[in-house]
Structure formats: C-alpha cells, structure tokens
Amino acid sequence: QPLLEIENLSFSYRNHEALTNVHFTLYPGEFAALAGSNGAGKSTLAKILSGIQVPTSGSIKRKGKPSKKMRTDDIMKQTGFVFQNPEHQFICDTVEDEITYGWRIAGVAEEEWARDLEEMLDMFQLTDKRHENPFSLSQGQKRRLSVATMLSSNQELLLLDEPTFGQDEANTTALMNILKKLHLHGKTILMITHDMELIDQYADRVLLLDDGMIKYDVGTDTFFNNT
Ligand code: ADP
Ligand code: ADP
C-alpha cells in the first residue's frame, strides 16, 4: 500500500498559484528527492505533506486514507518534518530529553529506550552533547538532532527540507550516512535538495518540480543518464 498518493494537488497563495496539478505516489521504503529551482514550490509541497498547510484543491491519501479525514496531529505523527531551521521545533532543555521525548510521551518505560538512546546518541554523533541545550548546538548538530527526534516518535515518512544546506562536507556526509542507514532499514525518505550530486549518490528517485508542476518523476539512474 502506498504511503502517499497525491492527485491533482494545487495550492495558491492569495493570487499566486505555487503548485499546479501535482501528482505522484510514494511507496514505503523509497528514498526520493524533491528537486527544483528556487520558487518551484518545494517548500510549499513539503508544508502540505507535513500537514502544516492545506491544499487549495486535489487529494492526498495517506496509507489509503484521505488526508481531509485525518486530524493534523495524526498527520504529524505519521510524517516527521525536518525544517531548514530545525531549532523551531525543539522543545526540551537537553539533547537527551529531546531525543527521548517521543518515547516518554508515549509512556514507554525508560528500561525499554535506555539502550536505544545510547545507540542514537552514538549514531548521530551527539554523545558528548547529551546534556547540552539543543539551541546551543551547531547547525549540523541541530539537523542531526532533529532527525533523531523523528526516530523516537517513529514517524513513517521522514521529510527533510534542504538538510545539508550550508553544511560543510563532514556534516553533510555524517547526515547522509545516517539517512542511508535509515533507508536500508526501510524508512521512507523524501528529501528536498538542490544538490544533484547528493541525489545521484543517495536517492532512488527524483521528483523535479518546475514552476509548481512535476516535470520529471523518474528513477535516479534514468534521470542522470538522460537529462
Ligand atoms: P521553493 O521551496 O521551491 O523555493 P516555495 O514553495 O517556497 O518554493 O515557493 C513557491 C512559490 O510560491 C514562489 O513563487 C514563492 O514566492 C511563492 N510563495 C511561497 N510562500 C509564499 C507566501 N507565504 N505567500 C505568497 N507567496 C508565497
Ligand atoms: P525556502 O528556502 O525554504 O523555500 P524561503 O526563504 O523561500 O524558504 O521562504 C521562507 C518563508 O517565507 C516561507 O515560510 C515561505 O512560505 C515564505 N515566503 C516565500 N516566498 C514568499 C512570498 N513571495 N511572499 C510571502 N512569503 C513568502
């Protein structure tokens, strides 16, 4: 069953149509890239997919269920959105509280998550920052923390808005390797990026937005051989 089925989706700001008849289906386990130049509509689409914005027209089904019939909370529980500026979403005083928040509010006992926490701190290279305030982290560390929080809340779709933007090579590699690992473990990922090299290297599929419309929806191999 598809995770997302988008049909005829359009979105207009006041007098400007930012998305026109967008149509695609995303299956569990895919690693898709959402590309396109500035103003193409990528952020608008991401906000709609994450439930922050409601489309002007068209339909979204999430695991077969019409989005219109779902509560925003439930959409957000299914979709983890990593913002370009992830500090907007931090709510705890320490890195470890932030990571474990999802488990704690779900009432999972500490014995059950204690080991996962250590593994996540290690994987996201945040072990020595565990007692720091999330706001004090570097941008790269904030992005990694933001992805980590999505994992403890166990969201099925990870949606990232330019996760490597402004990052040095080491941070980019660290984050991309984490995403690759999650993908290998079956996580579904939709990543907005301008970076064609990253797409070529990591994604399976490219959705290219051009002036609010899907211009290409093809496998990465096809995309890089033919265009
Ligand atoms: P991208 O993320 O690909 O750069 P956006 O989704 O941010 O594209 O923007 C798509 C189009 O919608 C652009 O023309 C942009 O100027 C316009 N836009 C985005 N946000 C707003 C807004 N809040 N009000 C009016 N127009 C907007
Ligand atoms: P991004 O790089 O993620 O596309 P932008 O810098 O384009 O972000 O936009 C930042 C914020 O400004 C977003 O919330 C977007 O909706 C809003 N925005 C973008 N373009 C416009 C516009 N033409 N008018 C009003 N708001 C806009």
Short mmCIF file of C-alpha atoms and ligand atoms in Angstrom, two decimals:
data_model
loop_
_atom_site.label_atom_id
_atom_site.label_comp_id
_atom_site.label_asym_id
_atom_site.label_seq_id
_atom_site.Cartn_x
_atom_site.Cartn_y
_atom_site.Cartn_z
CA GLN A 1 0.00 0.00 0.00
CA PRO A 2 1.36 3.44 -0.91
CA LEU A 3 2.35 5.73 1.94
CA LEU A 4 1.26 8.79 -0.01
CA GLU A 5 -0.99 9.18 -3.03
CA ILE A 6 -1.11 12.72 -4.34
CA GLU A 7 -3.62 13.54 -7.06
CA ASN A 8 -4.32 16.80 -8.82
CA LEU A 9 -2.96 18.79 -5.95
CA SER A 10 -2.89 22.55 -6.33
CA PHE A 11 -2.04 25.31 -3.92
CA SER A 12 -2.43 29.05 -4.24
CA TYR A 13 -1.18 31.85 -2.04
CA ARG A 14 -3.54 34.85 -2.30
CA ASN A 15 -3.06 35.50 -6.01
CA HIS A 16 -0.23 33.18 -6.89
CA GLU A 17 -0.50 29.52 -7.82
CA ALA A 18 2.52 27.82 -6.27
CA LEU A 19 1.54 24.21 -7.13
CA THR A 20 -0.45 23.03 -10.14
CA ASN A 21 -1.90 19.54 -10.51
CA VAL A 22 0.86 17.78 -8.65
CA HIS A 23 0.55 14.04 -8.93
CA PHE A 24 2.74 11.27 -7.54
CA THR A 25 2.69 8.18 -5.36
CA LEU A 26 5.27 7.38 -2.72
CA TYR A 27 5.74 3.78 -1.58
CA PRO A 28 7.13 2.58 1.74
CA GLY A 29 10.89 2.27 1.74
CA GLU A 30 11.58 4.75 -1.06
CA PHE A 31 14.31 7.37 -0.86
CA ALA A 32 13.03 10.12 -3.13
CA ALA A 33 14.50 13.53 -3.78
CA LEU A 34 12.36 16.58 -4.41
CA ALA A 35 14.36 18.94 -6.60
CA GLY A 36 13.71 22.17 -8.47
CA SER A 37 14.95 25.73 -8.63
CA ASN A 38 14.10 28.50 -6.18
CA GLY A 39 10.41 29.27 -6.19
CA ALA A 40 9.47 25.96 -7.84
CA GLY A 41 7.17 25.09 -4.95
CA LYS A 42 9.27 22.61 -2.95
CA SER A 43 8.72 24.18 0.47
CA THR A 44 5.04 24.66 -0.22
CA LEU A 45 4.68 20.98 -1.11
CA ALA A 46 6.65 19.97 1.99
CA LYS A 47 4.36 22.05 4.21
CA ILE A 48 1.31 20.42 2.66
CA LEU A 49 2.71 16.90 3.01
CA SER A 50 3.57 17.55 6.65
CA GLY A 51 0.08 18.82 7.40
CA ILE A 52 1.10 22.42 8.12
CA GLN A 53 -0.74 23.73 5.09
CA VAL A 54 -3.95 22.52 3.46
CA PRO A 55 -4.08 22.22 -0.34
CA THR A 56 -6.38 24.54 -2.27
CA SER A 57 -7.61 21.58 -4.29
CA GLY A 58 -6.77 17.97 -5.03
CA SER A 59 -6.43 14.90 -2.90
CA ILE A 60 -3.86 13.36 -0.60
CA LYS A 61 -4.21 9.85 0.70
CA ARG A 62 -2.01 8.62 3.50
CA LYS A 63 -1.90 4.83 3.59
CA GLY A 64 -5.14 4.81 1.66
CA LYS A 65 -6.89 7.27 3.94
CA PRO A 66 -7.96 10.69 2.66
CA SER A 67 -5.99 13.42 4.41
CA LYS A 68 -9.13 15.50 4.73
CA LYS A 69 -10.50 12.94 7.14
CA MET A 70 -7.41 12.98 9.33
CA ARG A 71 -6.55 15.28 12.20
CA THR A 72 -3.47 17.44 11.80
CA ASP A 73 -1.98 15.75 14.87
CA ASP A 74 -2.31 12.36 13.26
CA ILE A 75 -0.75 13.58 10.03
CA MET A 76 2.16 14.97 12.01
CA LYS A 77 2.54 11.70 13.90
CA GLN A 78 2.94 9.94 10.57
CA THR A 79 5.22 12.50 8.95
CA GLY A 80 8.39 13.81 10.50
CA PHE A 81 9.29 17.17 9.02
CA VAL A 82 12.87 18.38 9.43
CA PHE A 83 12.75 22.11 8.80
CA GLN A 84 15.52 24.11 7.23
CA ASN A 85 15.91 25.81 10.59
CA PRO A 86 15.27 22.93 12.94
CA GLU A 87 15.55 24.97 16.16
CA HIS A 88 11.93 25.99 15.65
CA GLN A 89 10.90 22.52 16.63
CA PHE A 90 12.99 21.94 19.76
CA ILE A 91 11.02 21.90 22.97
CA CYS A 92 13.27 20.35 25.63
CA ASP A 93 16.20 21.68 27.66
CA THR A 94 18.66 18.92 26.83
CA VAL A 95 19.60 16.89 23.80
CA GLU A 96 18.73 13.62 25.50
CA ASP A 97 15.32 14.84 26.62
CA GLU A 98 14.65 15.98 23.09
CA ILE A 99 15.56 12.59 21.63
CA THR A 100 13.53 10.64 24.18
CA TYR A 101 10.51 12.96 24.14
CA GLY A 102 8.54 10.74 21.75
CA TRP A 103 9.09 7.66 23.88
CA ARG A 104 8.34 9.48 27.10
CA ILE A 105 5.04 10.96 25.96
CA ALA A 106 4.06 7.57 24.54
CA GLY A 107 4.62 6.17 28.04
CA VAL A 108 7.44 3.81 27.06
CA ALA A 109 9.41 2.74 30.14
CA GLU A 110 12.98 4.03 30.46
CA GLU A 111 14.38 0.47 30.59
CA GLU A 112 12.99 -0.03 27.13
CA TRP A 113 14.56 3.02 25.50
CA ALA A 114 17.76 3.46 27.50
CA ARG A 115 19.85 1.39 25.11
CA ASP A 116 18.27 2.90 22.00
CA LEU A 117 19.11 6.33 23.34
CA GLU A 118 22.79 5.41 23.66
CA GLU A 119 22.78 3.99 20.14
CA MET A 120 21.12 7.08 18.75
CA LEU A 121 23.50 9.46 20.52
CA ASP A 122 26.32 7.45 19.03
CA MET A 123 24.87 7.24 15.53
CA PHE A 124 24.07 10.95 15.42
CA GLN A 125 27.43 11.91 16.97
CA LEU A 126 25.78 13.69 19.86
CA THR A 127 27.02 11.66 22.83
CA ASP A 128 29.19 14.44 24.22
CA LYS A 129 26.33 16.92 23.75
CA ARG A 130 23.69 14.90 25.57
CA HIS A 131 23.31 17.33 28.45
CA GLU A 132 23.57 20.48 26.34
CA ASN A 133 20.68 22.70 25.38
CA PRO A 134 19.54 21.96 21.78
CA PHE A 135 19.72 25.67 20.94
CA SER A 136 23.43 25.73 21.75
CA LEU A 137 24.30 23.16 19.06
CA SER A 138 25.85 23.89 15.67
CA GLN A 139 23.57 23.82 12.62
CA GLY A 140 24.80 20.37 11.62
CA GLN A 141 24.21 19.02 15.11
CA LYS A 142 20.74 20.59 15.17
CA ARG A 143 19.82 18.88 11.90
CA ARG A 144 21.05 15.53 13.23
CA LEU A 145 19.14 16.04 16.47
CA SER A 146 16.04 16.93 14.52
CA VAL A 147 16.26 13.66 12.56
CA ALA A 148 16.90 11.76 15.81
CA THR A 149 13.72 13.14 17.39
CA MET A 150 11.71 11.89 14.42
CA LEU A 151 13.02 8.38 15.02
CA SER A 152 11.92 8.18 18.63
CA SER A 153 8.46 9.31 17.60
CA ASN A 154 8.62 6.57 14.99
CA GLN A 155 7.23 8.54 12.09
CA GLU A 156 6.88 6.56 8.91
CA LEU A 157 7.81 9.29 6.48
CA LEU A 158 10.82 11.49 7.00
CA LEU A 159 10.54 14.74 5.08
CA LEU A 160 13.64 16.91 5.05
CA ASP A 161 13.90 20.45 3.72
CA GLU A 162 17.45 21.04 2.42
CA PRO A 163 19.04 19.07 5.27
CA THR A 164 22.59 19.72 4.07
CA PHE A 165 22.15 23.38 3.19
CA GLY A 166 25.09 25.44 4.43
CA GLN A 167 26.81 22.38 5.87
CA ASP A 168 30.45 21.50 5.48
CA GLU A 169 31.43 18.23 3.88
CA ALA A 170 31.90 16.38 7.16
CA ASN A 171 28.44 17.30 8.43
CA THR A 172 26.87 16.54 5.08
CA THR A 173 28.48 13.11 4.96
CA ALA A 174 27.52 12.37 8.57
CA LEU A 175 23.89 13.23 7.97
CA MET A 176 23.65 11.50 4.59
CA ASN A 177 25.15 8.33 6.02
CA ILE A 178 22.52 8.35 8.73
CA LEU A 179 19.77 8.77 6.14
CA LYS A 180 21.26 5.97 4.06
CA LYS A 181 21.28 3.68 7.07
CA LEU A 182 17.66 4.54 7.88
CA HIS A 183 16.72 3.89 4.27
CA LEU A 184 18.41 0.49 4.39
CA HIS A 185 16.32 -0.25 7.47
CA GLY A 186 13.19 0.54 5.48
CA LYS A 187 12.44 4.14 6.44
CA THR A 188 10.71 6.17 3.74
CA ILE A 189 12.53 9.40 2.97
CA LEU A 190 11.60 12.43 0.91
CA MET A 191 14.42 14.94 0.78
CA ILE A 192 14.26 18.42 -0.69
CA THR A 193 17.59 19.41 -2.13
CA HIS A 194 19.30 21.45 -4.82
CA ASP A 195 22.31 19.19 -4.67
CA MET A 196 22.34 16.93 -7.73
CA GLU A 197 25.41 15.07 -6.54
CA LEU A 198 23.65 14.06 -3.34
CA ILE A 199 20.63 12.93 -5.31
CA ASP A 200 22.78 10.87 -7.64
CA GLN A 201 24.61 9.31 -4.73
CA TYR A 202 21.78 8.60 -2.30
CA ALA A 203 18.29 8.82 -3.76
CA ASP A 204 16.44 6.18 -5.80
CA ARG A 205 14.01 8.54 -7.39
CA VAL A 206 13.81 12.18 -8.46
CA LEU A 207 10.71 14.33 -8.40
CA LEU A 208 11.59 17.54 -10.20
CA LEU A 209 9.29 20.49 -9.66
CA ASP A 210 9.27 23.24 -12.22
CA ASP A 211 7.07 26.27 -11.71
CA GLY A 212 4.70 24.32 -9.47
CA MET A 213 4.42 21.28 -11.72
CA ILE A 214 6.10 17.88 -11.62
CA LYS A 215 8.34 17.90 -14.66
CA TYR A 216 10.12 14.61 -14.03
CA ASP A 217 9.29 11.69 -11.83
CA VAL A 218 11.90 9.07 -12.63
CA GLY A 219 14.47 6.75 -11.14
CA THR A 220 17.79 8.40 -10.33
CA ASP A 221 19.62 6.25 -12.87
CA THR A 222 17.33 7.31 -15.69
CA PHE A 223 17.46 10.94 -14.61
CA PHE A 224 21.22 11.15 -14.64
CA ASN A 225 21.64 9.25 -17.89
CA ASN A 226 19.09 11.13 -19.96
CA THR A 227 19.00 14.72 -18.82
P1 ADP B 1 10.78 26.62 -3.22
O1 ADP B 1 10.74 25.98 -1.85
O2 ADP B 1 10.88 25.63 -4.33
O3 ADP B 1 11.82 27.68 -3.31
P2 ADP B 1 8.29 27.83 -2.40
O4 ADP B 1 7.35 26.72 -2.14
O5 ADP B 1 8.94 28.49 -1.24
O6 ADP B 1 9.37 27.33 -3.47
O7 ADP B 1 7.55 28.94 -3.23
C1 ADP B 1 6.76 28.65 -4.41
C2 ADP B 1 6.18 29.96 -4.93
O8 ADP B 1 5.23 30.46 -4.00
C3 ADP B 1 7.21 31.07 -5.10
O9 ADP B 1 6.82 31.83 -6.21
C4 ADP B 1 7.10 31.86 -3.80
O10 ADP B 1 7.49 33.19 -3.99
C5 ADP B 1 5.62 31.73 -3.51
N1 ADP B 1 5.35 31.78 -2.06
C6 ADP B 1 5.89 30.98 -1.12
N2 ADP B 1 5.39 31.28 0.10
C7 ADP B 1 4.51 32.29 -0.11
C8 ADP B 1 3.66 33.03 0.75
N3 ADP B 1 3.62 32.79 2.06
N4 ADP B 1 2.88 33.99 0.20
C9 ADP B 1 2.91 34.23 -1.13
N5 ADP B 1 3.68 33.57 -1.99
C10 ADP B 1 4.47 32.60 -1.50
P1 ADP B 2 12.75 28.11 1.36
O1 ADP B 2 14.19 28.43 1.08
O2 ADP B 2 12.51 27.00 2.33
O3 ADP B 2 11.94 28.00 0.11
P2 ADP B 2 12.04 30.83 1.60
O4 ADP B 2 13.18 31.66 2.05
O5 ADP B 2 11.65 30.75 0.16
O6 ADP B 2 12.25 29.36 2.17
O7 ADP B 2 10.74 31.25 2.40
C1 ADP B 2 10.78 31.45 3.79
C2 ADP B 2 9.34 31.72 4.23
O8 ADP B 2 8.80 32.84 3.51
C3 ADP B 2 8.44 30.54 3.95
O9 ADP B 2 7.56 30.35 5.05
C4 ADP B 2 7.64 30.96 2.71
O10 ADP B 2 6.33 30.43 2.72
C5 ADP B 2 7.62 32.47 2.83
N1 ADP B 2 7.66 33.09 1.51
C6 ADP B 2 8.39 32.72 0.44
N2 ADP B 2 8.13 33.47 -0.63
C7 ADP B 2 7.18 34.35 -0.23
C8 ADP B 2 6.47 35.43 -0.87
N3 ADP B 2 6.65 35.71 -2.15
N4 ADP B 2 5.61 36.13 -0.13
C9 ADP B 2 5.39 35.84 1.14
N5 ADP B 2 6.01 34.85 1.81
C10 ADP B 2 6.90 34.12 1.13
#
